[in-house]
Tab-separated table of C-alpha atoms in Angstrom:
chain	number	residue	atom	x	y	z
A	1	MET	CA	-0.011	4.564	13.484
A	2	ALA	CA	0.627	5.472	9.791
A	3	PRO	CA	0.668	3.549	6.063
A	4	SER	CA	3.942	5.521	4.866
A	5	GLN	CA	6.710	4.090	6.762
A	6	GLN	CA	8.746	2.150	4.188
A	7	ALA	CA	5.025	0.251	4.411
A	8	LYS	CA	6.968	-1.174	7.360
A	9	SER	CA	10.266	-2.151	6.277
A	10	SER	CA	10.708	-0.953	10.138
A	11	LYS	CA	8.451	1.339	11.418
A	12	SER	CA	11.035	3.936	12.024
A	13	ALA	CA	11.912	3.370	8.733
A	14	ARG	CA	8.427	3.472	7.445
A	15	GLY	CA	8.332	6.877	6.017
A	16	LEU	CA	6.387	6.117	3.162
A	17	LEU	CA	6.873	4.707	0.891
A	18	THR	CA	13.877	7.313	-1.629
A	19	GLY	CA	16.145	7.748	-4.102
A	20	LEU	CA	16.474	10.032	-7.201
A	21	ALA	CA	15.123	9.131	-10.644
A	22	VAL	CA	12.067	10.028	-12.813
A	23	GLY	CA	10.148	9.386	-16.435
A	24	ALA	CA	6.756	8.427	-16.951
A	25	CYS	CA	5.713	5.282	-15.450
A	26	LEU	CA	3.309	2.710	-15.245
A	27	PHE	CA	2.604	0.252	-12.782
A	28	ALA	CA	5.253	-2.437	-13.700
A	29	GLY	CA	2.840	-5.357	-15.090
A	30	LEU	CA	-0.106	-3.612	-13.273
A	31	PRO	CA	-2.838	-3.850	-16.173
A	32	GLY	CA	-5.584	-2.900	-13.924
A	33	ALA	CA	-4.308	0.787	-12.855
A	34	GLN	CA	-2.601	3.504	-14.818
A	35	ALA	CA	-0.097	5.852	-13.285
A	36	GLN	CA	0.311	9.220	-14.204
A	37	ALA	CA	3.370	10.388	-15.816
A	38	PRO	CA	6.548	11.673	-14.172
A	39	ALA	CA	5.965	9.749	-10.991
A	40	LYS	CA	7.526	6.658	-3.818
A	41	GLN	CA	8.451	4.286	-0.639
A	42	PRO	CA	5.468	2.142	1.183
A	43	PRO	CA	2.967	3.683	3.767
A	44	ALA	CA	2.372	6.119	7.299
A	45	ALA	CA	-1.062	4.009	8.575
A	46	PRO	CA	-3.928	5.951	8.277
A	47	GLN	CA	-5.943	7.290	11.488
A	48	VAL	CA	-9.034	5.423	10.952
A	49	THR	CA	-11.221	3.070	13.125
A	50	PRO	CA	-11.029	-0.291	12.740
A	51	GLN	CA	-14.128	-0.865	10.870
A	52	VAL	CA	-14.479	-1.501	7.120
A	53	ALA	CA	-15.269	0.973	4.899
A	54	PRO	CA	-18.585	1.188	2.922
A	55	GLN	CA	-18.286	0.816	-0.476
A	56	ALA	CA	-18.941	4.291	-2.634
A	57	ALA	CA	-19.411	5.154	-6.016
A	58	PRO	CA	-17.608	2.903	-8.944
A	59	GLN	CA	-13.863	3.450	-8.500
A	60	ALA	CA	-10.768	2.648	-10.148
A	61	VAL	CA	-9.444	-0.789	-8.636
A	62	PRO	CA	-5.750	-1.275	-9.319
A	63	GLY	CA	-4.873	-4.913	-10.879
A	64	PHE	CA	-1.141	-6.053	-9.999
A	65	TRP	CA	-0.924	-8.937	-11.806
A	66	ASP	CA	-0.511	-9.393	-15.733
A	67	PRO	CA	-3.073	-12.052	-17.368
A	68	ARG	CA	-0.518	-12.834	-19.710
A	69	ARG	CA	2.105	-13.985	-17.258
A	70	ARG	CA	-0.190	-16.733	-15.775
A	71	PRO	CA	2.091	-18.273	-13.285
A	72	GLU	CA	2.057	-22.456	-13.187
A	73	ARG	CA	0.599	-24.405	-10.497
A	74	PRO	CA	3.162	-25.365	-8.150
A	75	ASP	CA	3.046	-28.689	-6.412
A	76	LEU	CA	1.302	-27.959	-2.996
A	77	SER	CA	1.400	-31.236	-1.591
A	78	ARG	CA	4.013	-30.123	0.785
A	79	LEU	CA	1.455	-27.805	2.349
A	80	THR	CA	-0.817	-28.435	5.005
A	81	VAL	CA	-0.899	-25.386	7.102
A	82	ILE	CA	0.459	-21.853	6.933
A	83	ARG	CA	0.600	-19.732	9.716
A	84	PHE	CA	0.375	-16.059	8.858
A	85	LEU	CA	1.755	-13.357	10.894
A	86	THR	CA	0.568	-10.039	11.072
A	87	GLU	CA	0.633	-6.578	12.628
A	88	THR	CA	-1.573	-5.644	15.779
A	89	ASP	CA	-2.655	-1.935	15.035
A	90	TYR	CA	-2.642	-0.948	11.445
A	91	PRO	CA	-6.184	-0.574	10.145
A	92	PRO	CA	-7.703	-1.091	8.023
A	93	PHE	CA	-4.755	-3.553	7.087
A	94	ASN	CA	-4.761	-5.120	10.118
A	95	TYR	CA	-6.800	-4.401	13.825
A	96	THR	CA	-8.437	-6.573	16.010
A	97	GLY	CA	-11.954	-7.322	15.219
A	98	ALA	CA	-15.134	-6.832	17.617
A	99	ASP	CA	-14.956	-10.553	18.208
A	100	GLY	CA	-11.190	-10.428	19.631
A	101	ASN	CA	-10.274	-11.998	16.379
A	102	PRO	CA	-7.796	-10.645	13.747
A	103	ALA	CA	-9.517	-8.757	11.121
A	104	GLY	CA	-8.547	-6.129	8.070
A	105	PHE	CA	-7.801	-6.559	4.427
A	106	ASN	CA	-4.836	-8.395	4.830
A	107	VAL	CA	-6.370	-10.600	6.825
A	108	ASP	CA	-8.972	-11.337	4.661
A	109	LEU	CA	-6.588	-11.821	1.958
A	110	ALA	CA	-4.566	-13.978	4.050
A	111	ARG	CA	-7.538	-16.156	4.334
A	112	ALA	CA	-8.492	-16.387	0.848
A	113	LEU	CA	-4.833	-17.296	-0.123
A	114	CYS	CA	-5.234	-20.491	2.414
A	115	GLU	CA	-8.944	-20.889	0.527
A	116	GLU	CA	-7.230	-21.381	-2.687
A	117	ILE	CA	-4.190	-23.528	-1.707
A	118	LYS	CA	-6.445	-25.358	0.242
A	119	VAL	CA	-4.964	-25.295	3.355
A	120	THR	CA	-5.665	-24.612	7.018
A	121	CYS	CA	-4.773	-21.116	7.643
A	122	THR	CA	-3.724	-19.479	11.073
A	123	VAL	CA	-3.453	-15.562	11.898
A	124	GLN	CA	-0.937	-14.303	14.828
A	125	MET	CA	-0.882	-10.400	15.596
A	126	ARG	CA	2.373	-9.257	16.724
A	127	ARG	CA	3.874	-5.804	17.182
A	128	PHE	CA	5.158	-4.988	13.691
A	129	GLU	CA	9.063	-4.788	14.766
A	130	THR	CA	9.156	-8.406	15.797
A	131	LEU	CA	7.564	-9.904	13.087
A	132	VAL	CA	10.756	-10.393	10.946
A	133	ASP	CA	12.383	-12.219	14.113
A	134	ALA	CA	9.244	-14.105	14.684
A	135	LEU	CA	9.232	-15.166	11.190
A	136	THR	CA	12.964	-16.302	11.348
A	137	TRP	CA	12.687	-18.147	14.656
A	138	ASN	CA	9.874	-20.612	12.886
A	139	ARG	CA	6.873	-18.922	15.173
A	140	GLY	CA	5.134	-18.310	11.681
A	141	ASP	CA	5.665	-19.011	8.139
A	142	ALA	CA	4.576	-15.888	6.344
A	143	ILE	CA	4.139	-12.672	7.260
A	144	ILE	CA	1.078	-10.298	5.718
A	145	ALA	CA	1.450	-6.814	7.369
A	146	SER	CA	1.739	-4.369	4.566
A	147	MET	CA	5.521	-4.889	4.601
A	148	ALA	CA	7.325	-2.646	2.059
A	149	VAL	CA	9.826	-5.022	-0.110
A	150	SER	CA	13.219	-3.500	0.333
A	151	PRO	CA	16.980	-4.126	-0.097
A	152	GLN	CA	17.445	-4.495	3.637
A	153	LEU	CA	14.701	-6.584	4.209
A	154	ARG	CA	15.394	-8.981	1.263
A	155	ALA	CA	18.903	-9.129	2.981
A	156	ARG	CA	16.807	-11.157	5.455
A	157	VAL	CA	13.591	-12.854	4.360
A	158	ASP	CA	11.908	-13.570	0.716
A	159	PHE	CA	8.746	-11.702	-0.873
A	160	SER	CA	6.236	-12.850	-2.786
A	161	ASP	CA	5.292	-10.711	-5.908
A	162	PRO	CA	3.763	-7.209	-4.816
A	163	TYR	CA	-0.250	-7.317	-3.635
A	164	TYR	CA	-0.615	-3.820	-3.823
A	165	ARG	CA	1.619	-0.435	-3.789
A	166	VAL	CA	1.380	2.675	-2.352
A	167	PRO	CA	1.403	5.912	-4.433
A	168	ALA	CA	1.562	9.228	-3.922
A	169	ARG	CA	-0.916	11.583	-4.707
A	170	PHE	CA	-2.156	15.190	-5.027
A	171	ALA	CA	-5.330	16.924	-2.842
A	172	SER	CA	-6.738	19.838	-3.499
A	173	ARG	CA	-9.818	21.966	-2.005
A	174	LYS	CA	-12.769	20.837	-4.027
A	175	ASP	CA	-13.692	23.801	-5.650
A	176	ALA	CA	-9.699	23.616	-7.271
A	177	VAL	CA	-9.757	20.003	-8.508
A	178	MET	CA	-7.187	19.142	-11.711
A	179	PRO	CA	-8.246	16.271	-13.623
A	180	GLU	CA	-4.376	15.861	-14.481
A	181	ILE	CA	-0.882	17.146	-13.091
A	182	ARG	CA	1.558	17.589	-15.000
A	183	PRO	CA	5.228	19.801	-13.477
A	184	GLU	CA	4.212	23.228	-15.368
A	185	TYR	CA	0.329	23.228	-13.969
A	186	LEU	CA	2.112	23.846	-10.872
A	187	GLU	CA	4.082	26.684	-11.661
A	188	GLY	CA	3.497	28.935	-8.814
A	189	LYS	CA	1.414	26.812	-6.873
A	190	LYS	CA	1.569	26.444	-3.506
A	191	VAL	CA	2.292	22.718	-2.236
A	192	GLY	CA	2.238	21.381	0.952
A	193	VAL	CA	4.568	18.264	1.819
A	194	ILE	CA	6.120	16.586	4.662
A	195	GLY	CA	9.320	17.651	5.294
A	196	GLY	CA	12.142	14.972	4.660
A	197	SER	CA	10.197	13.001	3.324
A	198	ALA	CA	10.430	11.039	-0.155
A	199	HIS	CA	7.465	12.994	-1.421
A	200	GLU	CA	9.458	16.128	-0.676
A	201	ALA	CA	12.434	14.784	-2.590
A	202	TYR	CA	10.171	13.996	-5.369
A	203	LEU	CA	8.625	17.310	-5.793
A	204	LYS	CA	12.010	18.940	-5.420
A	205	ALA	CA	13.511	16.646	-8.432
A	206	MET	CA	10.363	16.766	-10.596
A	207	PHE	CA	8.151	19.887	-9.762
A	208	THR	CA	11.020	22.203	-9.777
A	209	ASP	CA	8.548	25.562	-10.155
A	210	ALA	CA	6.014	24.854	-7.487
A	211	GLU	CA	6.390	26.467	-4.235
A	212	LEU	CA	6.977	23.861	-1.760
A	213	HIS	CA	6.058	24.247	2.027
A	214	PRO	CA	7.276	21.528	4.155
A	215	TYR	CA	5.433	20.386	7.592
A	216	PRO	CA	6.280	18.486	10.243
A	217	ASN	CA	3.215	15.852	10.096
A	218	ASP	CA	0.233	14.985	7.926
A	219	ASP	CA	-2.006	17.092	10.515
A	220	ALA	CA	-0.287	20.170	9.850
A	221	MET	CA	-0.182	19.280	6.285
A	222	ARG	CA	-3.674	18.628	6.067
A	223	ALA	CA	-4.944	21.827	7.989
A	224	ALA	CA	-2.984	24.290	5.637
A	225	LEU	CA	-5.026	22.754	2.601
A	226	ARG	CA	-8.170	22.650	4.465
A	227	LYS	CA	-7.903	26.580	5.478
A	228	GLY	CA	-6.629	27.153	2.086
A	229	GLU	CA	-3.183	28.257	2.965
A	230	VAL	CA	-1.339	26.063	0.465
A	231	ASP	CA	-3.287	25.070	-3.137
A	232	PHE	CA	-2.180	21.183	-2.846
A	233	ILE	CA	-0.801	18.669	-0.709
A	234	PHE	CA	1.100	15.551	-1.942
A	235	GLY	CA	1.603	12.542	0.119
A	236	ASP	CA	0.599	8.855	0.526
A	237	ALA	CA	-2.617	8.013	-1.414
A	238	ILE	CA	-3.624	5.630	1.151
A	239	SER	CA	-3.601	7.708	4.008
A	240	LEU	CA	-5.297	10.478	1.954
A	241	ALA	CA	-8.162	8.676	0.893
A	242	PHE	CA	-9.351	7.997	4.285
A	243	TRP	CA	-8.524	11.462	4.973
A	244	ILE	CA	-10.565	12.727	2.154
A	245	ASN	CA	-13.679	10.298	3.114
A	246	GLY	CA	-13.412	10.756	6.663
A	247	THR	CA	-14.574	13.896	9.073
A	248	ASP	CA	-11.176	15.053	9.778
A	249	SER	CA	-11.351	16.694	6.218
A	250	GLY	CA	-14.830	18.227	6.880
A	251	ASP	CA	-15.601	17.389	3.117
A	252	CYS	CA	-13.228	19.936	2.022
A	253	CYS	CA	-10.971	18.250	-0.565
A	254	ALA	CA	-10.613	15.683	-3.038
A	255	PHE	CA	-7.347	14.094	-4.924
A	256	SER	CA	-6.120	16.050	-8.007
A	257	GLY	CA	-4.543	14.141	-10.948
A	258	GLY	CA	-3.471	10.413	-10.797
A	259	PRO	CA	-1.118	8.051	-9.290
A	260	PHE	CA	2.659	8.828	-8.962
A	261	VAL	CA	4.585	5.221	-8.412
A	262	GLU	CA	8.317	5.912	-9.667
A	263	SER	CA	9.615	2.905	-7.405
A	264	ARG	CA	12.862	4.686	-6.807
A	265	PHE	CA	10.935	7.302	-4.886
A	266	PHE	CA	7.978	5.251	-3.556
A	267	GLY	CA	9.067	1.485	-3.080
A	268	GLU	CA	8.721	-1.706	-5.159
A	269	GLY	CA	5.484	-2.604	-3.601
A	270	ILE	CA	3.926	-4.848	-0.561
A	271	GLY	CA	4.693	-8.288	-0.228
A	272	ILE	CA	4.188	-11.185	1.683
A	273	ALA	CA	7.894	-12.489	3.474
A	274	VAL	CA	8.562	-16.004	4.269
A	275	ARG	CA	12.013	-17.520	5.360
A	276	LYS	CA	15.042	-17.190	3.324
A	277	GLY	CA	14.927	-20.018	0.807
A	278	ASN	CA	11.194	-21.305	1.137
A	279	ASP	CA	10.480	-20.982	-2.603
A	280	VAL	CA	7.588	-23.800	-1.811
A	281	LEU	CA	5.753	-21.568	0.155
A	282	ARG	CA	6.623	-18.359	-1.853
A	283	GLN	CA	5.603	-20.259	-5.370
A	284	ALA	CA	2.124	-21.331	-3.882
A	285	LEU	CA	1.282	-17.577	-2.476
A	286	ASN	CA	2.256	-16.155	-6.102
A	287	TRP	CA	0.141	-18.808	-7.773
A	288	ALA	CA	-2.579	-18.127	-5.110
A	289	LEU	CA	-2.544	-14.399	-5.370
A	290	PHE	CA	-3.026	-14.067	-8.733
A	291	ARG	CA	-5.956	-16.702	-8.752
A	292	VAL	CA	-7.734	-14.630	-5.857
A	293	TRP	CA	-7.145	-11.814	-8.353
A	294	GLU	CA	-8.500	-13.850	-11.292
A	295	LYS	CA	-11.669	-14.735	-9.717
A	296	GLY	CA	-12.281	-11.449	-8.701
A	297	ARG	CA	-11.767	-12.072	-5.132
A	298	TYR	CA	-9.206	-9.441	-4.709
A	299	THR	CA	-11.519	-6.907	-6.585
A	300	ASP	CA	-14.287	-7.415	-4.103
A	301	LEU	CA	-11.754	-7.141	-0.946
A	302	TRP	CA	-10.657	-3.924	-2.377
A	303	LEU	CA	-14.073	-2.323	-2.645
A	304	ARG	CA	-15.175	-3.415	0.646
A	305	TYR	CA	-12.346	-1.651	2.133
A	306	PHE	CA	-11.440	1.222	0.447
A	307	SER	CA	-14.443	3.500	-0.229
A	308	VAL	CA	-11.916	6.468	-1.871
A	309	SER	CA	-9.438	4.653	-4.307
A	310	PRO	CA	-5.977	5.986	-3.784
A	311	PHE	CA	-5.807	5.246	-7.340
């Protein structure tokens, strides 16, 4: 399974996280994280074992909420239980824990939201492609499964505010790391990318002087960087973060430059889906997300699950 498939607009359409536009961009309303100037669609799930990554050295923790736009506390009296639906196998976001119960970043965040709202919380795991139908048929109240916000899904469900984004980033061998990457810096450089992806479309639009080398999948692209066949690779930063910090990379590589988050290439972000018109729950989740972030609990969860920051 992979995090860049329209972070899951549909497993087939999850082409991580397309459109054409450019320009310097900051995370819209994301005070805690900066995006690099020119700037995808959501994730291809990272190939990691279902276990929490240990916290490493201090790292950037993105902020997706603007403290100047504090949401008002909605009327929560009509909420007595929230039945969350999530995916079965998308580590570290969702997976089955050692005790057989749902676990992962999304699951822990869902429980934190329920604690904030002070309601009973249940979490049911299903195959990703069945989640929207299950919500429509009232077999759950909300989907928290790394689902990318998209126009197609907005026609079927409503979304909370984004609770994370899937940026794109460059990676290079450790002896060639660049603190900043601009189009002119990559003139004549060999850059590996997944053929036909939003990442390739972005490079073709923005990094016109780079020498692009398309690959059929992540494994082939990463192997090319490890062997020195390309100077950089460009892809889903969450998947790359786990690869960089895992054994498959052989400790060869690191991020170069900062994140790119141009929404017309890389998506609007990842939200919690609720049934169309369920504004009571949607507003409650938005309020609770802000509170969980404001209290530092979101940061704690991020550091627990992401030892190498995608941002």
